[in-house]
Coordinates of C-alpha atoms and ligand atoms in Angstrom, one line a residue:
X1099 CA 60.7 89.9 61.0
X1100 CA 56.8 89.9 60.8
X1101 CA 54.5 90.8 57.9
X1102 CA 51.1 92.0 59.0
X1103 CA 48.4 91.6 56.4
X1104 CA 48.6 88.6 53.9
X1105 CA 47.0 90.0 50.8
X1106 CA 48.8 90.3 47.4
X1107 CA 51.3 92.7 49.0
X1108 CA 51.9 91.0 52.2
X1109 CA 52.2 87.4 51.0
X1110 CA 54.7 88.3 48.2
X1111 CA 56.7 90.4 50.6
X1112 CA 56.8 87.8 53.4
X1113 CA 57.9 85.1 50.8
X1114 CA 60.4 87.5 49.2
X1115 CA 62.1 88.5 52.6
X1116 CA 62.4 84.7 53.4
X1117 CA 64.0 84.2 50.0
X1118 CA 66.5 86.9 51.0
X1119 CA 67.4 84.7 54.0
X1120 CA 65.4 86.4 56.8
X1121 CA 63.2 84.5 59.4
X1122 CA 59.7 85.7 58.5
X1123 CA 56.3 85.3 60.1
X1124 CA 53.1 86.2 58.1
X1125 CA 50.2 87.4 60.1
X1126 CA 46.5 87.7 59.1
X1127 CA 43.1 87.5 60.9
X1128 CA 41.6 85.2 58.2
X1129 CA 42.0 81.7 59.5
X1130 CA 41.3 80.0 56.1
X1131 CA 43.9 82.1 54.4
X1132 CA 46.6 81.4 57.0
X1133 CA 45.9 77.6 56.8
X1134 CA 46.3 77.8 53.0
X1135 CA 49.5 79.6 53.3
X1136 CA 50.9 77.4 56.0
X1137 CA 50.2 74.4 53.5
X1138 CA 52.4 76.3 50.9
X1139 CA 49.5 77.6 48.8
X1140 CA 49.0 81.2 47.9
X1141 CA 45.3 82.2 48.4
X1142 CA 45.4 84.0 45.1
X1143 CA 46.9 83.5 41.7
X1144 CA 50.5 85.1 41.2
X1145 CA 53.1 83.5 39.0
X1146 CA 56.0 82.0 40.7
X1147 CA 54.5 82.7 44.2
X1148 CA 53.4 79.2 45.2
X1149 CA 57.0 77.8 44.6
X1150 CA 58.5 80.7 46.6
X1151 CA 56.2 80.1 49.6
X1152 CA 56.8 76.4 49.5
X1153 CA 60.6 76.6 49.1
X1154 CA 60.9 79.0 52.2
X1155 CA 58.4 77.1 54.4
X1156 CA 60.5 74.0 53.5
X1157 CA 63.7 75.8 54.4
X1158 CA 62.3 76.8 57.8
X1159 CA 62.5 80.6 57.1
X1160 CA 58.7 81.3 56.6
X1161 CA 55.7 80.6 58.7
X1162 CA 52.2 81.9 59.2
X1163 CA 50.1 82.7 62.2
X1164 CA 46.9 84.5 63.2
X1165 CA 48.5 85.4 66.6
X1166 CA 49.7 89.0 67.0
X1167 CA 51.5 87.9 70.3
X1168 CA 53.6 85.4 68.4
X1169 CA 54.5 87.9 65.8
X1170 CA 55.6 90.5 68.4
X1171 CA 58.8 88.7 69.0
X1172 CA 60.1 90.0 65.6
X1173 CA 62.7 92.9 65.4
X1174 CA 61.1 94.4 62.2
X1175 CA 57.3 94.6 61.6
X1176 CA 56.1 95.3 57.9
X1177 CA 52.6 96.7 57.7
X1178 CA 51.0 95.3 54.6
X1179 CA 47.3 95.7 55.0
X1180 CA 44.9 97.2 52.5
X1181 CA 43.9 101.0 52.5
X1182 CA 40.8 100.9 50.3
X1183 CA 38.6 103.7 49.1
X1184 CA 35.9 104.9 51.4
X1185 CA 33.0 107.2 50.6
X1186 CA 34.2 110.5 49.2
X1187 CA 37.4 109.1 47.8
X1188 CA 39.7 109.3 50.9
X1189 CA 41.4 106.1 52.0
X1190 CA 40.0 103.8 54.6
X1191 CA 42.6 103.6 57.3
X1192 CA 40.6 101.3 59.6
X1193 CA 42.6 98.2 58.7
X1194 CA 45.9 99.7 59.2
X1195 CA 44.9 101.3 62.5
X1196 CA 43.4 98.1 63.7
X1197 CA 46.7 96.3 63.1
X1198 CA 48.6 98.9 64.9
X1199 CA 46.2 98.8 67.8
X1200 CA 46.3 95.0 68.0
X1201 CA 50.2 94.7 67.8
X1202 CA 51.2 97.6 70.0
X1203 CA 50.4 96.1 73.5
X1204 CA 52.8 93.3 72.5
X1205 CA 55.7 95.5 71.7
X1206 CA 57.9 95.3 74.8
X1207 CA 61.3 95.6 73.2
X1208 CA 63.0 97.7 70.7
X1209 CA 61.7 97.2 67.1
X1210 CA 61.1 99.0 63.8
X1211 CA 57.6 99.2 62.2
X1212 CA 57.9 99.6 58.6
X1213 CA 54.8 100.7 56.7
X1214 CA 54.4 99.5 53.0
X1215 CA 50.8 100.1 52.5
X1216 CA 49.8 103.2 50.4
X1217 CA 48.7 105.7 52.7
X1218 CA 47.8 109.5 52.9
X1219 CA 50.8 111.7 53.8
X1220 CA 51.1 112.2 57.5
X1221 CA 50.1 108.5 58.4
X1222 CA 53.6 107.6 59.6
X1223 CA 53.6 110.5 62.0
X1224 CA 50.1 109.6 63.2
X1225 CA 51.2 105.9 63.8
X1226 CA 54.3 107.0 65.6
X1227 CA 52.1 109.0 68.1
X1228 CA 49.7 106.0 68.5
X1229 CA 52.6 103.7 69.3
X1230 CA 54.1 106.2 71.8
X1231 CA 50.9 105.8 73.8
X1232 CA 49.9 102.2 73.1
X1233 CA 53.4 100.3 73.0
X1234 CA 55.0 99.4 76.4
X1235 CA 58.4 99.9 74.8
X1236 CA 57.5 103.5 74.1
X1237 CA 60.3 105.4 72.2
X1238 CA 62.2 102.1 71.5
X1239 CA 59.5 101.5 68.9
X1240 CA 60.3 103.4 65.6
X1241 CA 58.3 103.9 62.6
X1242 CA 59.7 103.9 59.0
X1243 CA 57.9 104.0 55.6
X1244 CA 59.1 101.8 52.8
X1245 CA 56.5 102.0 49.9
X1246 CA 56.1 99.0 47.6
X1247 CA 56.0 99.3 43.8
X1248 CA 55.3 95.7 42.8
X1249 CA 52.9 95.2 40.0
X1250 CA 50.5 92.1 40.2
X1251 CA 51.4 89.5 37.7
X1252 CA 55.1 90.1 38.2
X1253 CA 55.1 90.7 41.9
X1254 CA 57.8 88.1 42.7
X1255 CA 60.3 89.6 40.4
X1256 CA 59.4 93.1 41.3
X1257 CA 60.1 92.3 45.0
X1258 CA 63.2 90.5 44.6
X1259 CA 64.5 92.9 41.7
X1260 CA 62.9 96.3 42.2
X1261 CA 63.6 99.4 40.2
X1262 CA 64.5 101.2 43.3
X1263 CA 64.1 101.0 47.1
X1264 CA 62.6 104.0 48.9
X1265 CA 63.6 104.2 52.6
X1266 CA 61.5 106.7 54.5
X1267 CA 63.1 107.0 57.9
X1268 CA 63.0 109.1 60.9
X1269 CA 66.7 108.7 61.8
X1270 CA 70.0 106.9 61.0
X1271 CA 69.2 103.9 63.2
X1272 CA 66.0 103.1 61.2
X1273 CA 67.9 103.5 57.9
X1274 CA 70.6 101.1 59.2
X1275 CA 68.0 98.4 59.9
X1276 CA 66.3 98.8 56.6
X1277 CA 69.7 98.7 54.7
X1278 CA 70.4 95.3 56.6
X1279 CA 66.9 94.0 55.7
X1280 CA 67.5 94.8 51.9
X1281 CA 71.3 94.1 51.9
X1282 CA 71.3 91.4 49.0
X1283 CA 69.2 93.8 46.8
X1284 CA 71.3 96.9 47.6
X1285 CA 74.4 94.9 47.1
X1286 CA 73.0 93.9 43.5
X1287 CA 73.1 97.7 42.7
X1288 CA 69.4 98.6 43.1
X1289 CA 69.2 102.4 43.6
X1290 CA 68.3 103.5 47.1
X1291 CA 66.4 106.8 47.8
X1292 CA 66.6 107.7 51.4
X1293 CA 63.8 110.2 52.5
X1294 CA 62.0 111.6 55.5
X1295 CA 58.6 110.0 56.3
X1296 CA 56.2 112.3 54.5
X1297 CA 58.4 112.3 51.3
X1298 CA 58.4 108.6 51.2
X1299 CA 54.6 108.6 51.5
X1300 CA 54.2 111.1 48.8
X1301 CA 56.5 109.2 46.4
X1302 CA 54.3 106.2 46.4
X1303 CA 51.0 108.1 45.6
X1304 CA 52.8 110.3 43.1
X1305 CA 54.2 107.2 41.3
X1306 CA 50.8 105.7 40.9
X1307 CA 49.2 109.1 40.0
X1308 CA 51.8 109.5 37.2
X1309 CA 51.3 106.1 35.7
X1310 CA 47.4 106.7 35.9
X1311 CA 48.0 110.0 34.2
X1312 CA 50.1 108.4 31.5
X1313 CA 47.4 105.8 30.7
X1314 CA 44.6 108.4 30.7
X1315 CA 46.9 110.7 28.5
X1316 CA 47.0 108.2 25.9
X1317 CA 43.3 107.3 26.2
X1318 CA 42.5 110.9 25.7
X1319 CA 44.6 110.9 22.6
X1320 CA 42.7 107.8 21.6
X1321 CA 39.5 109.8 21.8
X1322 CA 41.0 112.5 19.7
X1323 CA 42.3 109.9 17.1
X1324 CA 38.8 108.6 16.7
X1325 CA 37.4 112.1 15.9
X1326 CA 40.5 112.8 13.6
X1327 CA 41.1 109.7 11.7
X1328 CA 44.5 108.9 13.4
X1329 CA 45.6 105.6 14.8
X1330 CA 46.5 105.7 18.5
X1331 CA 48.5 102.5 18.5
X1332 CA 51.0 104.1 16.0
X1333 CA 51.1 107.3 18.0
X1334 CA 51.9 105.3 21.2
X1335 CA 54.7 103.4 19.2
X1336 CA 56.2 106.7 18.1
X1337 CA 55.9 108.5 21.4
X1338 CA 57.5 105.4 23.1
X1339 CA 60.8 105.9 21.1
X1340 CA 61.2 109.3 22.8
X1341 CA 63.5 108.6 25.7
X1342 CA 61.7 111.4 27.7
X1343 CA 58.4 109.7 27.3
X1344 CA 59.1 105.9 27.1
X1345 CA 56.8 103.2 25.8
X1346 CA 55.6 101.7 29.1
X1347 CA 52.0 102.5 30.3
X1348 CA 51.0 103.9 26.9
X1349 CA 48.8 101.1 25.9
X1350 CA 45.4 102.6 25.3
X1351 CA 42.0 100.8 25.2
X1352 CA 40.0 100.1 28.3
X1353 CA 41.9 102.1 30.8
X1354 CA 43.1 101.2 34.4
X1355 CA 41.6 99.4 37.1
X1356 CA 42.6 97.2 40.1
X1357 CA 43.0 97.8 43.7
X1358 CA 45.5 100.5 43.4
X1359 CA 45.5 103.1 40.7
X1360 CA 41.9 104.2 40.7
X1361 CA 41.7 104.4 44.5
X1362 CA 45.1 106.0 45.0
X1363 CA 44.3 108.9 42.5
X1364 CA 41.1 109.7 44.5
X1365 CA 42.8 109.4 47.9
X1366 CA 45.6 111.7 46.8
X1367 CA 43.0 114.3 45.7
X1368 CA 41.2 113.9 49.0
X1369 CA 44.3 114.4 51.0
X1370 CA 45.3 117.5 48.9
X1371 CA 42.0 119.1 49.7
X1372 CA 42.5 118.4 53.4
X1373 CA 45.7 120.2 53.1
X1374 CA 44.3 123.2 51.3
X1375 CA 46.0 122.5 47.9
X1376 CA 43.1 120.7 46.2
X1377 CA 43.8 122.8 43.0
X1378 CA 47.1 121.3 42.6
X1379 CA 45.8 117.8 42.1
X1380 CA 42.4 118.9 40.5
X1381 CA 43.9 117.4 37.2
X1382 CA 43.5 113.9 38.7
X1383 CA 39.7 114.3 38.5
X1384 CA 40.1 114.5 34.7
X1385 CA 42.4 111.4 34.6
X1386 CA 39.6 109.5 36.5
X1387 CA 37.0 110.9 34.1
X1388 CA 38.9 110.0 30.8
X1389 CA 39.5 106.5 32.4
X1390 CA 36.0 105.9 33.1
X1391 CA 34.9 107.1 29.6
X1392 CA 36.9 104.3 28.1
X1393 CA 34.6 101.8 29.7
X1394 CA 31.5 103.6 28.4
X1395 CA 32.9 103.9 25.0
X1396 CA 33.5 100.2 24.8
X1397 CA 29.9 99.6 25.8
X1398 CA 28.7 102.0 23.1
X1399 CA 30.7 100.1 20.4
X1400 CA 29.2 96.8 21.6
X1401 CA 25.7 98.3 21.5
X1402 CA 26.3 99.6 18.0
X1403 CA 27.4 96.1 16.9
X1404 CA 24.4 94.6 18.5
X1405 CA 22.1 96.9 16.5
X1406 CA 21.5 99.6 18.9
X1407 CA 20.3 97.6 22.0
X1408 CA 21.5 94.6 24.1
X1409 CA 18.1 93.0 24.7
X1410 CA 17.9 89.5 23.5
X1411 CA 21.6 89.7 22.6
X1412 CA 24.6 87.5 23.9
X1413 CA 27.8 89.2 24.5
X1414 CA 31.0 87.2 25.0
X1415 CA 33.3 88.9 27.5
X1416 CA 36.8 87.5 27.3
X1417 CA 38.6 88.6 30.5
X1418 CA 37.4 89.3 34.0
X1419 CA 40.6 90.3 35.8
X1420 CA 41.6 94.0 35.8
X1421 CA 44.6 93.0 33.8
X1422 CA 46.2 89.9 32.4
X1423 CA 48.4 87.9 34.7
X1424 CA 46.3 88.1 37.9
X1425 CA 43.0 86.7 39.3
X1426 CA 42.4 90.1 40.9
X1427 CA 38.9 91.6 40.0
X1428 CA 39.0 94.8 42.1
X1429 CA 37.6 97.6 40.1
X1430 CA 38.0 95.5 37.0
X1431 CA 37.2 97.5 33.8
X1432 CA 36.2 94.2 32.1
X1433 CA 33.7 93.4 34.8
X1434 CA 32.5 97.0 34.9
X1435 CA 31.6 96.7 31.1
X1436 CA 30.0 93.3 31.6
X1437 CA 27.7 94.7 34.3
X1438 CA 26.7 97.7 32.3
X1439 CA 25.7 95.4 29.4
X1440 CA 24.0 93.0 31.8
X1441 CA 22.2 96.0 33.4
X1442 CA 20.9 96.9 29.9
X1443 CA 19.5 93.4 29.4
X1444 CA 22.3 91.9 27.4
X1445 CA 23.2 88.2 28.2
X1446 CA 26.8 88.3 29.2
X1447 CA 28.9 85.2 29.0
X1448 CA 32.3 85.6 30.8
X1449 CA 35.5 83.6 30.4
X1450 CA 38.8 84.3 32.2
X1451 CA 41.7 82.0 32.5
X1452 CA 42.2 82.7 36.2
X1453 CA 39.6 85.1 37.7
X1454 CA 36.4 83.0 37.2
X1455 CA 35.9 82.1 40.9
X1456 CA 36.5 85.6 42.1
X1457 CA 34.3 87.1 39.4
X1458 CA 31.4 84.5 40.0
X1459 CA 31.5 85.2 43.7
X1460 CA 31.2 88.9 43.2
X1461 CA 28.8 88.9 40.2
X1462 CA 26.7 85.7 40.3
X1463 CA 24.2 87.1 37.9
X1464 CA 26.6 86.9 35.0
X1465 CA 26.8 83.6 33.0
X1466 CA 30.4 81.9 33.3
X1467 CA 31.8 79.7 30.6
X1468 CA 34.7 77.4 30.8
X1469 CA 36.5 78.3 27.6
X1470 CA 36.6 81.1 25.1
X1471 CA 34.7 78.9 22.6
X1472 CA 31.9 78.3 25.0
X1473 CA 31.6 82.0 25.8
X1474 CA 31.7 82.9 22.1
X1475 CA 29.1 80.2 21.1
X1476 CA 26.0 81.9 19.9
X1477 CA 27.3 85.4 20.6
X1478 CA 26.1 88.5 18.8
X1479 CA 29.4 90.3 19.8
X1480 CA 32.6 89.5 21.5
X1481 CA 34.6 91.8 23.7
X1482 CA 38.2 91.3 24.5
X1483 CA 38.6 93.2 27.8
X1484 CA 41.6 91.7 29.5
X1485 CA 45.0 91.4 28.1
X1486 CA 45.7 87.8 28.6
X1487 CA 48.3 86.2 26.2
X1488 CA 45.7 83.4 25.5
X1489 CA 43.5 85.9 23.7
X1490 CA 46.3 87.2 21.4
X1491 CA 46.5 83.9 19.5
X1492 CA 42.7 83.2 19.2
X1493 CA 41.8 81.9 15.7
X1494 CA 39.2 84.3 14.0
X1495 CA 37.9 81.5 11.9
X1496 CA 37.4 79.0 14.7
X1497 CA 35.6 81.7 16.7
X1498 CA 33.7 82.8 13.7
X1499 CA 32.1 79.3 13.3
X1500 CA 30.8 79.5 17.0
X1501 CA 29.6 83.1 17.1
X1502 CA 26.1 84.0 15.9
X1503 CA 27.5 87.3 14.3
X1504 CA 31.1 88.1 13.6
X1505 CA 31.4 91.3 15.7
X1506 CA 34.4 92.0 17.9
X1507 CA 35.6 94.9 20.1
X1508 CA 39.3 94.6 20.7
X1509 CA 39.4 96.9 23.8
X1510 CA 42.9 96.0 24.7
X1511 CA 44.5 96.0 21.2
X1512 CA 45.3 92.4 21.8
X1513 CA 44.5 91.0 18.3
X1514 CA 45.9 91.4 14.8
X1515 CA 43.2 93.4 13.0
X1516 CA 44.1 92.3 9.6
X1517 CA 43.5 88.6 10.4
X1518 CA 40.1 89.3 12.0
X1519 CA 39.0 91.5 9.1
X1520 CA 40.2 89.0 6.7
X1521 CA 38.0 86.4 8.4
X1522 CA 35.0 88.7 7.9
X1523 CA 34.7 90.1 11.4
X1524 CA 33.4 93.6 12.2
X1525 CA 36.4 94.7 14.1
X1526 CA 36.4 97.8 16.4
X1527 CA 39.4 98.9 18.5
X1528 CA 39.3 102.2 20.5
X1529 CA 41.3 105.0 18.8
X1530 CA 41.7 103.2 15.6
X1531 CA 38.9 104.7 13.4
X1532 CA 40.4 103.7 10.0
X1533 CA 39.7 100.0 10.9
X1534 CA 36.2 100.8 11.9
X1535 CA 35.5 102.8 8.8
X1536 CA 36.6 99.8 6.8
X1537 CA 33.7 97.9 8.3
X1538 CA 31.5 99.3 5.6
X1539 CA 33.8 98.2 2.7
X1540 CA 33.6 94.7 1.1
X1541 CA 35.6 92.2 3.0
X1542 CA 37.9 91.5 0.0
X1543 CA 39.2 95.0 -0.2
X1544 CA 40.4 94.8 3.4
X1545 CA 43.1 92.2 2.9
Ligands
UGA2510 C1 50.1 99.5 40.3 C2 51.5 100.1 40.1 O1 51.8 100.0 38.7 C3 52.5 99.4 41.0 O2 53.8 100.1 40.8 C4 52.1 99.6 42.5 O3 53.0 99.0 43.4 C5 50.7 99.0 42.5 O4 49.8 99.6 41.7 C6 50.3 99.1 44.0 O5 50.0 100.4 44.4 O6 50.3 98.3 44.8 P1 48.9 97.1 39.6 O7 47.7 97.7 40.2 O8 49.4 95.7 39.9 O9 50.1 98.1 40.1 O10 48.8 97.3 38.0 P2 49.4 98.0 36.7 O11 50.3 97.2 36.0 O12 49.9 99.3 37.1 O13 48.1 98.2 35.9 C7 47.0 99.0 36.3 C8 45.9 99.2 35.3 O14 46.3 99.9 34.3 C9 45.6 97.8 34.7 O15 44.0 97.7 34.6 C10 46.1 97.7 33.3 O16 45.3 97.0 32.4 C11 46.0 99.2 32.9 N1 47.0 99.7 32.0 C12 48.4 99.5 32.2 C13 46.7 100.2 30.8 O17 45.4 100.4 30.5 N2 47.5 100.6 30.0 C14 48.9 100.5 30.2 O18 49.8 101.0 29.3 C15 49.4 99.9 31.4

């Protein structure tokens, strides 16, 4: 099989399919990326992925190329290129279309094209029509849609042990091929949902929209908690025990970012408007608005801690990745906050365990430090903006000795407030007003 597009999704999928025992060739137009992969190195940080790539290259099951002609020999082709947001919110299909157009002339025998990218409903049908015209093998080329649900940071295990497989197929022949591809996973008892093409496409955007809605729901409750004196973290805990709700994706704080949820809810709305049912998904605009307000509120807390303005103040930003466990900075809430503070004349010192070089490349005007301590040194306020495990165990006394003022915004609810309050820090966490109110009390009464 071939995997077209070697980003977070494609590389993990290629290595995962090789691990299942298939012969896999990964394709990308980026020569440097292909060279790194051929040398057994992932071009990005993803736990366990380097080992998976090296092991399968060594076993002779995995290779990489920039040649579509070489890839065209495969029986199954997975489309794994990005579908980023374009102006107006709709998905940019140019990368996907370019891959199909480049591959098509080489398709001279029966094969199955399997879309994994997140796409607007109707894309599989459109690609089928394109291939009818462009591929010499004509009707012997089928198109299926098999959405991917992996989360960055645990992509390897999500690929090899998914919650479910969705097989969007035009006919039984395509279903049979996909069942063969995933046989070891299906044999392990993973549920399989067989659907037609539009249904498979909708399942993916519906899943991401639901999780985004769940996060914004709890962040809206956090805003309400702030006005009403309640504690959102306890609300999440209690809601989580309700089997109908579940605890996952109820972590409030800074909201969602990344290369998927934000752009997927916008593309879903754009497609709904095109189909004349914009009203049905209009609530997703509110999901988006609640999410973006989380970032603004964190900036406000920091400004308050800095005495009302950032000019002449140093703010330590702990975390640059859009979440812990990845070096991905696409639509990172942490860097969004950092950039607002910087635009308001604050000196922003960023530290992240993995995402420093990506962040530095994208935002060279920010200051980057090599450790938490260096970032915090001389800071007027510290902001914990990414949920890295390394931040959970930070010592409030050690950091207190480095900071100019003991101000901290725990935007991901990563820290134990009692410890930080005891160490004399002004501690603010979104949706936990009782802790903020206690800032005004003498430190001794807080312990
Ligand atoms: C998301 C989906 O969860 C995957 O199922 C999907 O396959 C993927 O997009 C995709 O479409 O490719 P991912 O972007 O890796 O995965 O990240 P998530 O783990 O979903 O987190 C998204 C954002 O929400 C992060 O910024 C995270 O910090 C935030 N989040 C997550 C919260 O603010 N609270 C939570 O409780 C959970």
